[in-house]
Amino acid sequence: MSMIRLLLVDDHAVVREGYRRLLERRGDLHIVAEAGTAGEALNAFREHGPDVVVLDLALPDMGGVELIGRLRARDANARILAFSMHREPLFAAQALKAGALGYVTKSSEPNVLVQAVYKVASGARMISPDIAPELAMALLDEAPDPLRDLSPREFEVLRLLLDGHSHEAIGQRLSISPKTVQNCHYQIKSKVGAKNDMELARIAARCGLST
């Protein structure tokens, strides 16, 4: 039996324990490491080289979308499954754009997560059935979506701006300079057609991205 080695990334230890029990019921799935922050995840990924990374998008240091991009930058063949509470197609689309092979919501049945791990381990894409139709429609929809063209980095910066973080605080969380954050902030407003931050917040809320 070929063993699939997993890295679990979630900031709640109790939740990670639940994942571990679920996944390791299968004899060919083994958790080699766990992480509660993006920083810990990057270190564990470098140390253990897992076959699949199962990660939450909500992390205390940097967002999961940013983390996906950094893992892929370290290893272009990294196989990543996003496992998130967010059911909005926007989050799934950004995770896939950043390099994840799969996206499963936490409201899915347990067997959906298990099957997604196998799919991603084989290099196939997997979207949980509860959001797959909505995501497909969103991608096919020709109506303009102001947030669709944001890069994964811009998406994470926007989320942090909406949470009230300053340019300096965002720079620290993402390990980039405040000037880079400021430039990114300007690009976001330009892309979505917002004249100011209040209008930017309204557009984000209308597109399903709220604080």
PDB file of C-alpha atoms in Angstrom:
ATOM      1  CA  MET A   1       0.000   0.000   0.000  1.00  0.00           C
ATOM      2  CA  SER A   2       1.439   3.380  -1.018  1.00  0.00           C
ATOM      3  CA  MET A   3       1.313   5.814   1.923  1.00  0.00           C
ATOM      4  CA  ILE A   4       0.067   9.379   1.321  1.00  0.00           C
ATOM      5  CA  ARG A   5       1.842  11.792   3.688  1.00  0.00           C
ATOM      6  CA  LEU A   6      -0.186  14.809   4.823  1.00  0.00           C
ATOM      7  CA  LEU A   7       0.469  18.184   6.416  1.00  0.00           C
ATOM      8  CA  LEU A   8      -2.535  19.650   8.275  1.00  0.00           C
ATOM      9  CA  VAL A   9      -2.714  23.427   8.636  1.00  0.00           C
ATOM     10  CA  ASP A  10      -5.406  24.925  10.873  1.00  0.00           C
ATOM     11  CA  ASP A  11      -5.095  27.308  13.805  1.00  0.00           C
ATOM     12  CA  HIS A  12      -7.396  25.210  16.034  1.00  0.00           C
ATOM     13  CA  ALA A  13      -5.697  22.197  17.607  1.00  0.00           C
ATOM     14  CA  VAL A  14      -9.025  20.523  18.385  1.00  0.00           C
ATOM     15  CA  VAL A  15     -10.083  20.822  14.755  1.00  0.00           C
ATOM     16  CA  ARG A  16      -6.765  19.379  13.587  1.00  0.00           C
ATOM     17  CA  GLU A  17      -7.255  16.427  15.937  1.00  0.00           C
ATOM     18  CA  GLY A  18     -10.629  15.776  14.335  1.00  0.00           C
ATOM     19  CA  TYR A  19      -9.058  15.813  10.873  1.00  0.00           C
ATOM     20  CA  ARG A  20      -6.325  13.464  12.037  1.00  0.00           C
ATOM     21  CA  ARG A  21      -8.777  10.921  13.409  1.00  0.00           C
ATOM     22  CA  LEU A  22     -10.889  11.070  10.266  1.00  0.00           C
ATOM     23  CA  LEU A  23      -8.041  10.763   7.807  1.00  0.00           C
ATOM     24  CA  GLU A  24      -5.902   8.226   9.615  1.00  0.00           C
ATOM     25  CA  ARG A  25      -8.808   5.781   9.743  1.00  0.00           C
ATOM     26  CA  ARG A  26      -7.626   5.027   6.227  1.00  0.00           C
ATOM     27  CA  GLY A  27      -4.525   2.882   6.372  1.00  0.00           C
ATOM     28  CA  ASP A  28      -2.808   4.701   3.519  1.00  0.00           C
ATOM     29  CA  LEU A  29      -3.187   8.249   4.912  1.00  0.00           C
ATOM     30  CA  HIS A  30      -0.632   9.461   7.443  1.00  0.00           C
ATOM     31  CA  ILE A  31      -0.275  12.888   9.078  1.00  0.00           C
ATOM     32  CA  VAL A  32       3.451  13.686   9.124  1.00  0.00           C
ATOM     33  CA  ALA A  33       3.074  17.189  10.589  1.00  0.00           C
ATOM     34  CA  GLU A  34       0.586  19.790  11.816  1.00  0.00           C
ATOM     35  CA  ALA A  35       0.771  23.575  11.826  1.00  0.00           C
ATOM     36  CA  GLY A  36      -1.297  26.305  13.449  1.00  0.00           C
ATOM     37  CA  THR A  37       0.150  29.240  11.483  1.00  0.00           C
ATOM     38  CA  ALA A  38       1.405  29.911   7.994  1.00  0.00           C
ATOM     39  CA  GLY A  39       4.938  30.297   9.331  1.00  0.00           C
ATOM     40  CA  GLU A  40       4.791  26.888  10.978  1.00  0.00           C
ATOM     41  CA  ALA A  41       3.323  25.439   7.784  1.00  0.00           C
ATOM     42  CA  LEU A  42       6.185  26.749   5.647  1.00  0.00           C
ATOM     43  CA  ASN A  43       8.736  25.256   8.042  1.00  0.00           C
ATOM     44  CA  ALA A  44       6.908  21.917   8.218  1.00  0.00           C
ATOM     45  CA  PHE A  45       6.589  21.793   4.439  1.00  0.00           C
ATOM     46  CA  ARG A  46      10.323  22.328   4.043  1.00  0.00           C
ATOM     47  CA  GLU A  47      11.166  19.743   6.705  1.00  0.00           C
ATOM     48  CA  HIS A  48       8.734  16.960   5.790  1.00  0.00           C
ATOM     49  CA  GLY A  49       7.952  17.418   2.092  1.00  0.00           C
ATOM     50  CA  PRO A  50       4.357  16.097   2.401  1.00  0.00           C
ATOM     51  CA  ASP A  51       2.468  14.640  -0.541  1.00  0.00           C
ATOM     52  CA  VAL A  52      -0.599  16.775   0.195  1.00  0.00           C
ATOM     53  CA  VAL A  53      -1.131  19.930   2.268  1.00  0.00           C
ATOM     54  CA  VAL A  54      -4.631  20.325   3.708  1.00  0.00           C
ATOM     55  CA  LEU A  55      -5.007  23.919   4.838  1.00  0.00           C
ATOM     56  CA  ASP A  56      -7.577  26.316   6.183  1.00  0.00           C
ATOM     57  CA  LEU A  57      -7.796  29.763   4.566  1.00  0.00           C
ATOM     58  CA  ALA A  58      -8.222  31.583   7.900  1.00  0.00           C
ATOM     59  CA  LEU A  59      -4.847  31.689   9.646  1.00  0.00           C
ATOM     60  CA  PRO A  60      -3.641  34.124  12.312  1.00  0.00           C
ATOM     61  CA  ASP A  61      -0.504  35.359  10.565  1.00  0.00           C
ATOM     62  CA  MET A  62      -1.175  35.375   6.829  1.00  0.00           C
ATOM     63  CA  GLY A  63      -4.175  34.212   4.851  1.00  0.00           C
ATOM     64  CA  GLY A  64      -4.372  30.761   3.345  1.00  0.00           C
ATOM     65  CA  VAL A  65      -4.484  32.111  -0.214  1.00  0.00           C
ATOM     66  CA  GLU A  66      -1.142  33.838   0.337  1.00  0.00           C
ATOM     67  CA  LEU A  67       0.230  30.666   1.920  1.00  0.00           C
ATOM     68  CA  ILE A  68      -0.839  28.592  -1.085  1.00  0.00           C
ATOM     69  CA  GLY A  69       1.135  30.910  -3.347  1.00  0.00           C
ATOM     70  CA  ARG A  70       4.224  30.680  -1.154  1.00  0.00           C
ATOM     71  CA  LEU A  71       4.092  26.902  -0.964  1.00  0.00           C
ATOM     72  CA  ARG A  72       3.817  26.738  -4.738  1.00  0.00           C
ATOM     73  CA  ALA A  73       6.726  29.169  -5.050  1.00  0.00           C
ATOM     74  CA  ARG A  74       8.846  26.773  -2.975  1.00  0.00           C
ATOM     75  CA  ASP A  75       7.681  23.732  -4.907  1.00  0.00           C
ATOM     76  CA  ALA A  76       5.813  24.129  -8.185  1.00  0.00           C
ATOM     77  CA  ASN A  77       4.545  20.557  -7.784  1.00  0.00           C
ATOM     78  CA  ALA A  78       3.079  21.084  -4.308  1.00  0.00           C
ATOM     79  CA  ARG A  79      -0.364  19.493  -4.043  1.00  0.00           C
ATOM     80  CA  ILE A  80      -2.636  21.609  -1.910  1.00  0.00           C
ATOM     81  CA  LEU A  81      -6.227  21.132  -0.757  1.00  0.00           C
ATOM     82  CA  ALA A  82      -7.990  24.156   0.712  1.00  0.00           C
ATOM     83  CA  PHE A  83     -10.460  23.222   3.459  1.00  0.00           C
ATOM     84  CA  SER A  84     -12.465  26.276   4.429  1.00  0.00           C
ATOM     85  CA  MET A  85     -15.603  27.573   6.094  1.00  0.00           C
ATOM     86  CA  HIS A  86     -16.150  29.963   3.167  1.00  0.00           C
ATOM     87  CA  ARG A  87     -18.810  28.812   0.707  1.00  0.00           C
ATOM     88  CA  GLU A  88     -18.587  31.851  -1.562  1.00  0.00           C
ATOM     89  CA  PRO A  89     -17.237  30.985  -5.051  1.00  0.00           C
ATOM     90  CA  LEU A  90     -14.874  33.963  -4.787  1.00  0.00           C
ATOM     91  CA  PHE A  91     -12.787  32.228  -2.116  1.00  0.00           C
ATOM     92  CA  ALA A  92     -12.611  28.969  -4.053  1.00  0.00           C
ATOM     93  CA  ALA A  93     -11.657  30.783  -7.246  1.00  0.00           C
ATOM     94  CA  GLN A  94      -8.843  32.653  -5.487  1.00  0.00           C
ATOM     95  CA  ALA A  95      -7.518  29.493  -3.816  1.00  0.00           C
ATOM     96  CA  LEU A  96      -7.434  27.721  -7.195  1.00  0.00           C
ATOM     97  CA  LYS A  97      -5.837  30.740  -8.856  1.00  0.00           C
ATOM     98  CA  ALA A  98      -3.114  30.720  -6.182  1.00  0.00           C
ATOM     99  CA  GLY A  99      -2.323  27.084  -6.993  1.00  0.00           C
ATOM    100  CA  ALA A 100      -4.563  24.814  -4.924  1.00  0.00           C
ATOM    101  CA  LEU A 101      -5.786  21.683  -6.694  1.00  0.00           C
ATOM    102  CA  GLY A 102      -8.879  21.312  -4.546  1.00  0.00           C
ATOM    103  CA  TYR A 103     -11.361  23.242  -2.431  1.00  0.00           C
ATOM    104  CA  VAL A 104     -13.647  21.604   0.118  1.00  0.00           C
ATOM    105  CA  THR A 105     -15.958  23.437   2.501  1.00  0.00           C
ATOM    106  CA  LYS A 106     -16.072  22.546   6.180  1.00  0.00           C
ATOM    107  CA  SER A 107     -19.798  21.987   5.859  1.00  0.00           C
ATOM    108  CA  SER A 108     -19.132  19.017   3.548  1.00  0.00           C
ATOM    109  CA  GLU A 109     -19.674  15.409   4.594  1.00  0.00           C
ATOM    110  CA  PRO A 110     -16.508  13.803   6.065  1.00  0.00           C
ATOM    111  CA  ASN A 111     -16.130  11.401   3.145  1.00  0.00           C
ATOM    112  CA  VAL A 112     -15.886  14.383   0.769  1.00  0.00           C
ATOM    113  CA  LEU A 113     -12.703  15.538   2.509  1.00  0.00           C
ATOM    114  CA  VAL A 114     -11.243  12.024   2.396  1.00  0.00           C
ATOM    115  CA  GLN A 115     -11.984  11.612  -1.306  1.00  0.00           C
ATOM    116  CA  ALA A 116     -10.595  15.085  -2.014  1.00  0.00           C
ATOM    117  CA  VAL A 117      -7.299  14.110  -0.391  1.00  0.00           C
ATOM    118  CA  TYR A 118      -7.008  11.111  -2.702  1.00  0.00           C
ATOM    119  CA  LYS A 119      -7.934  13.208  -5.736  1.00  0.00           C
ATOM    120  CA  VAL A 120      -5.401  15.933  -4.967  1.00  0.00           C
ATOM    121  CA  ALA A 121      -2.708  13.361  -4.161  1.00  0.00           C
ATOM    122  CA  SER A 122      -3.187  11.952  -7.655  1.00  0.00           C
ATOM    123  CA  GLY A 123      -2.842  15.422  -9.176  1.00  0.00           C
ATOM    124  CA  ALA A 124      -6.543  15.794 -10.004  1.00  0.00           C
ATOM    125  CA  ARG A 125      -8.785  18.740  -9.181  1.00  0.00           C
ATOM    126  CA  MET A 126     -11.600  18.439  -6.648  1.00  0.00           C
ATOM    127  CA  ILE A 127     -14.323  20.902  -5.649  1.00  0.00           C
ATOM    128  CA  SER A 128     -16.829  19.920  -2.975  1.00  0.00           C
ATOM    129  CA  PRO A 129     -20.309  19.278  -4.419  1.00  0.00           C
ATOM    130  CA  ASP A 130     -21.957  21.956  -2.268  1.00  0.00           C
ATOM    131  CA  ILE A 131     -20.208  24.794  -4.123  1.00  0.00           C
ATOM    132  CA  ALA A 132     -19.188  23.234  -7.449  1.00  0.00           C
ATOM    133  CA  PRO A 133     -22.307  24.426  -9.352  1.00  0.00           C
ATOM    134  CA  GLU A 134     -22.027  27.958  -7.960  1.00  0.00           C
ATOM    135  CA  LEU A 135     -18.327  28.121  -8.790  1.00  0.00           C
ATOM    136  CA  ALA A 136     -18.952  26.887 -12.330  1.00  0.00           C
ATOM    137  CA  MET A 137     -21.687  29.472 -12.842  1.00  0.00           C
ATOM    138  CA  ALA A 138     -19.497  32.231 -11.417  1.00  0.00           C
ATOM    139  CA  LEU A 139     -16.669  31.344 -13.787  1.00  0.00           C
ATOM    140  CA  LEU A 140     -19.033  31.158 -16.766  1.00  0.00           C
ATOM    141  CA  ASP A 141     -20.962  34.291 -15.837  1.00  0.00           C
ATOM    142  CA  GLU A 142     -20.196  37.056 -18.306  1.00  0.00           C
ATOM    143  CA  ALA A 143     -21.482  39.738 -15.958  1.00  0.00           C
ATOM    144  CA  PRO A 144     -18.628  41.884 -14.662  1.00  0.00           C
ATOM    145  CA  ASP A 145     -17.259  40.887 -11.268  1.00  0.00           C
ATOM    146  CA  PRO A 146     -15.013  43.657  -9.895  1.00  0.00           C
ATOM    147  CA  LEU A 147     -13.033  41.235  -7.708  1.00  0.00           C
ATOM    148  CA  ARG A 148     -12.513  38.490 -10.294  1.00  0.00           C
ATOM    149  CA  ASP A 149      -9.339  40.009 -11.721  1.00  0.00           C
ATOM    150  CA  LEU A 150      -7.594  40.501  -8.383  1.00  0.00           C
ATOM    151  CA  SER A 151      -4.403  38.505  -7.944  1.00  0.00           C
ATOM    152  CA  PRO A 152      -4.167  36.205  -4.893  1.00  0.00           C
ATOM    153  CA  ARG A 153      -1.869  38.759  -3.218  1.00  0.00           C
ATOM    154  CA  GLU A 154      -4.321  41.583  -3.907  1.00  0.00           C
ATOM    155  CA  PHE A 155      -7.163  39.431  -2.595  1.00  0.00           C
ATOM    156  CA  GLU A 156      -5.344  38.843   0.705  1.00  0.00           C
ATOM    157  CA  VAL A 157      -4.432  42.508   1.065  1.00  0.00           C
ATOM    158  CA  LEU A 158      -8.057  43.471   0.452  1.00  0.00           C
ATOM    159  CA  ARG A 159      -9.267  41.037   3.110  1.00  0.00           C
ATOM    160  CA  LEU A 160      -6.840  42.517   5.640  1.00  0.00           C
ATOM    161  CA  LEU A 161      -7.787  46.077   4.701  1.00  0.00           C
ATOM    162  CA  LEU A 162     -11.451  45.213   5.235  1.00  0.00           C
ATOM    163  CA  ASP A 163     -10.526  43.842   8.677  1.00  0.00           C
ATOM    164  CA  GLY A 164      -9.113  47.270   9.537  1.00  0.00           C
ATOM    165  CA  HIS A 165      -5.391  46.525   9.385  1.00  0.00           C
ATOM    166  CA  SER A 166      -2.951  49.310   8.520  1.00  0.00           C
ATOM    167  CA  HIS A 167      -0.438  49.122   5.685  1.00  0.00           C
ATOM    168  CA  GLU A 168       2.300  48.527   8.254  1.00  0.00           C
ATOM    169  CA  ALA A 169       0.400  45.690   9.953  1.00  0.00           C
ATOM    170  CA  ILE A 170      -0.410  44.041   6.630  1.00  0.00           C
ATOM    171  CA  GLY A 171       3.234  44.316   5.589  1.00  0.00           C
ATOM    172  CA  GLN A 172       4.323  42.542   8.770  1.00  0.00           C
ATOM    173  CA  ARG A 173       1.801  39.733   8.296  1.00  0.00           C
ATOM    174  CA  LEU A 174       2.706  39.166   4.660  1.00  0.00           C
ATOM    175  CA  SER A 175       6.445  39.881   5.046  1.00  0.00           C
ATOM    176  CA  ILE A 176       6.349  42.702   2.506  1.00  0.00           C
ATOM    177  CA  SER A 177       7.074  46.409   2.851  1.00  0.00           C
ATOM    178  CA  PRO A 178       4.366  48.948   3.758  1.00  0.00           C
ATOM    179  CA  LYS A 179       5.151  50.665   0.440  1.00  0.00           C
ATOM    180  CA  THR A 180       4.332  47.439  -1.419  1.00  0.00           C
ATOM    181  CA  VAL A 181       1.061  47.208   0.501  1.00  0.00           C
ATOM    182  CA  GLN A 182       0.268  50.832  -0.341  1.00  0.00           C
ATOM    183  CA  ASN A 183       0.907  50.183  -4.040  1.00  0.00           C
ATOM    184  CA  CYS A 184      -1.231  47.042  -3.871  1.00  0.00           C
ATOM    185  CA  HIS A 185      -4.023  49.031  -2.172  1.00  0.00           C
ATOM    186  CA  TYR A 186      -3.934  51.519  -5.043  1.00  0.00           C
ATOM    187  CA  GLN A 187      -4.001  48.739  -7.661  1.00  0.00           C
ATOM    188  CA  ILE A 188      -6.990  47.090  -5.967  1.00  0.00           C
ATOM    189  CA  LYS A 189      -9.016  50.311  -6.054  1.00  0.00           C
ATOM    190  CA  SER A 190      -8.011  50.861  -9.655  1.00  0.00           C
ATOM    191  CA  LYS A 191      -9.012  47.338 -10.725  1.00  0.00           C
ATOM    192  CA  VAL A 192     -12.418  47.396  -9.038  1.00  0.00           C
ATOM    193  CA  GLY A 193     -13.173  51.010  -9.924  1.00  0.00           C
ATOM    194  CA  ALA A 194     -13.384  52.333  -6.358  1.00  0.00           C
ATOM    195  CA  LYS A 195     -12.697  56.015  -5.766  1.00  0.00           C
ATOM    196  CA  ASN A 196     -12.100  55.595  -2.021  1.00  0.00           C
ATOM    197  CA  ASP A 197     -12.016  52.978   0.734  1.00  0.00           C
ATOM    198  CA  MET A 198     -15.694  53.345   1.604  1.00  0.00           C
ATOM    199  CA  GLU A 199     -16.644  52.577  -1.979  1.00  0.00           C
ATOM    200  CA  LEU A 200     -14.132  49.716  -2.010  1.00  0.00           C
ATOM    201  CA  ALA A 201     -15.812  48.185   1.068  1.00  0.00           C
ATOM    202  CA  ARG A 202     -19.250  48.472  -0.558  1.00  0.00           C
ATOM    203  CA  ILE A 203     -18.054  46.763  -3.737  1.00  0.00           C
ATOM    204  CA  ALA A 204     -16.385  43.980  -1.739  1.00  0.00           C
ATOM    205  CA  ALA A 205     -19.544  43.367   0.293  1.00  0.00           C
ATOM    206  CA  ARG A 206     -21.685  43.312  -2.839  1.00  0.00           C
ATOM    207  CA  CYS A 207     -19.363  40.656  -4.326  1.00  0.00           C
ATOM    208  CA  GLY A 208     -19.586  38.433  -1.237  1.00  0.00           C
ATOM    209  CA  LEU A 209     -16.368  39.499   0.488  1.00  0.00           C
ATOM    210  CA  SER A 210     -17.188  40.952   3.904  1.00  0.00           C
ATOM    211  CA  THR A 211     -15.358  41.308   7.207  1.00  0.00           C
TER     212      THR A 211
END
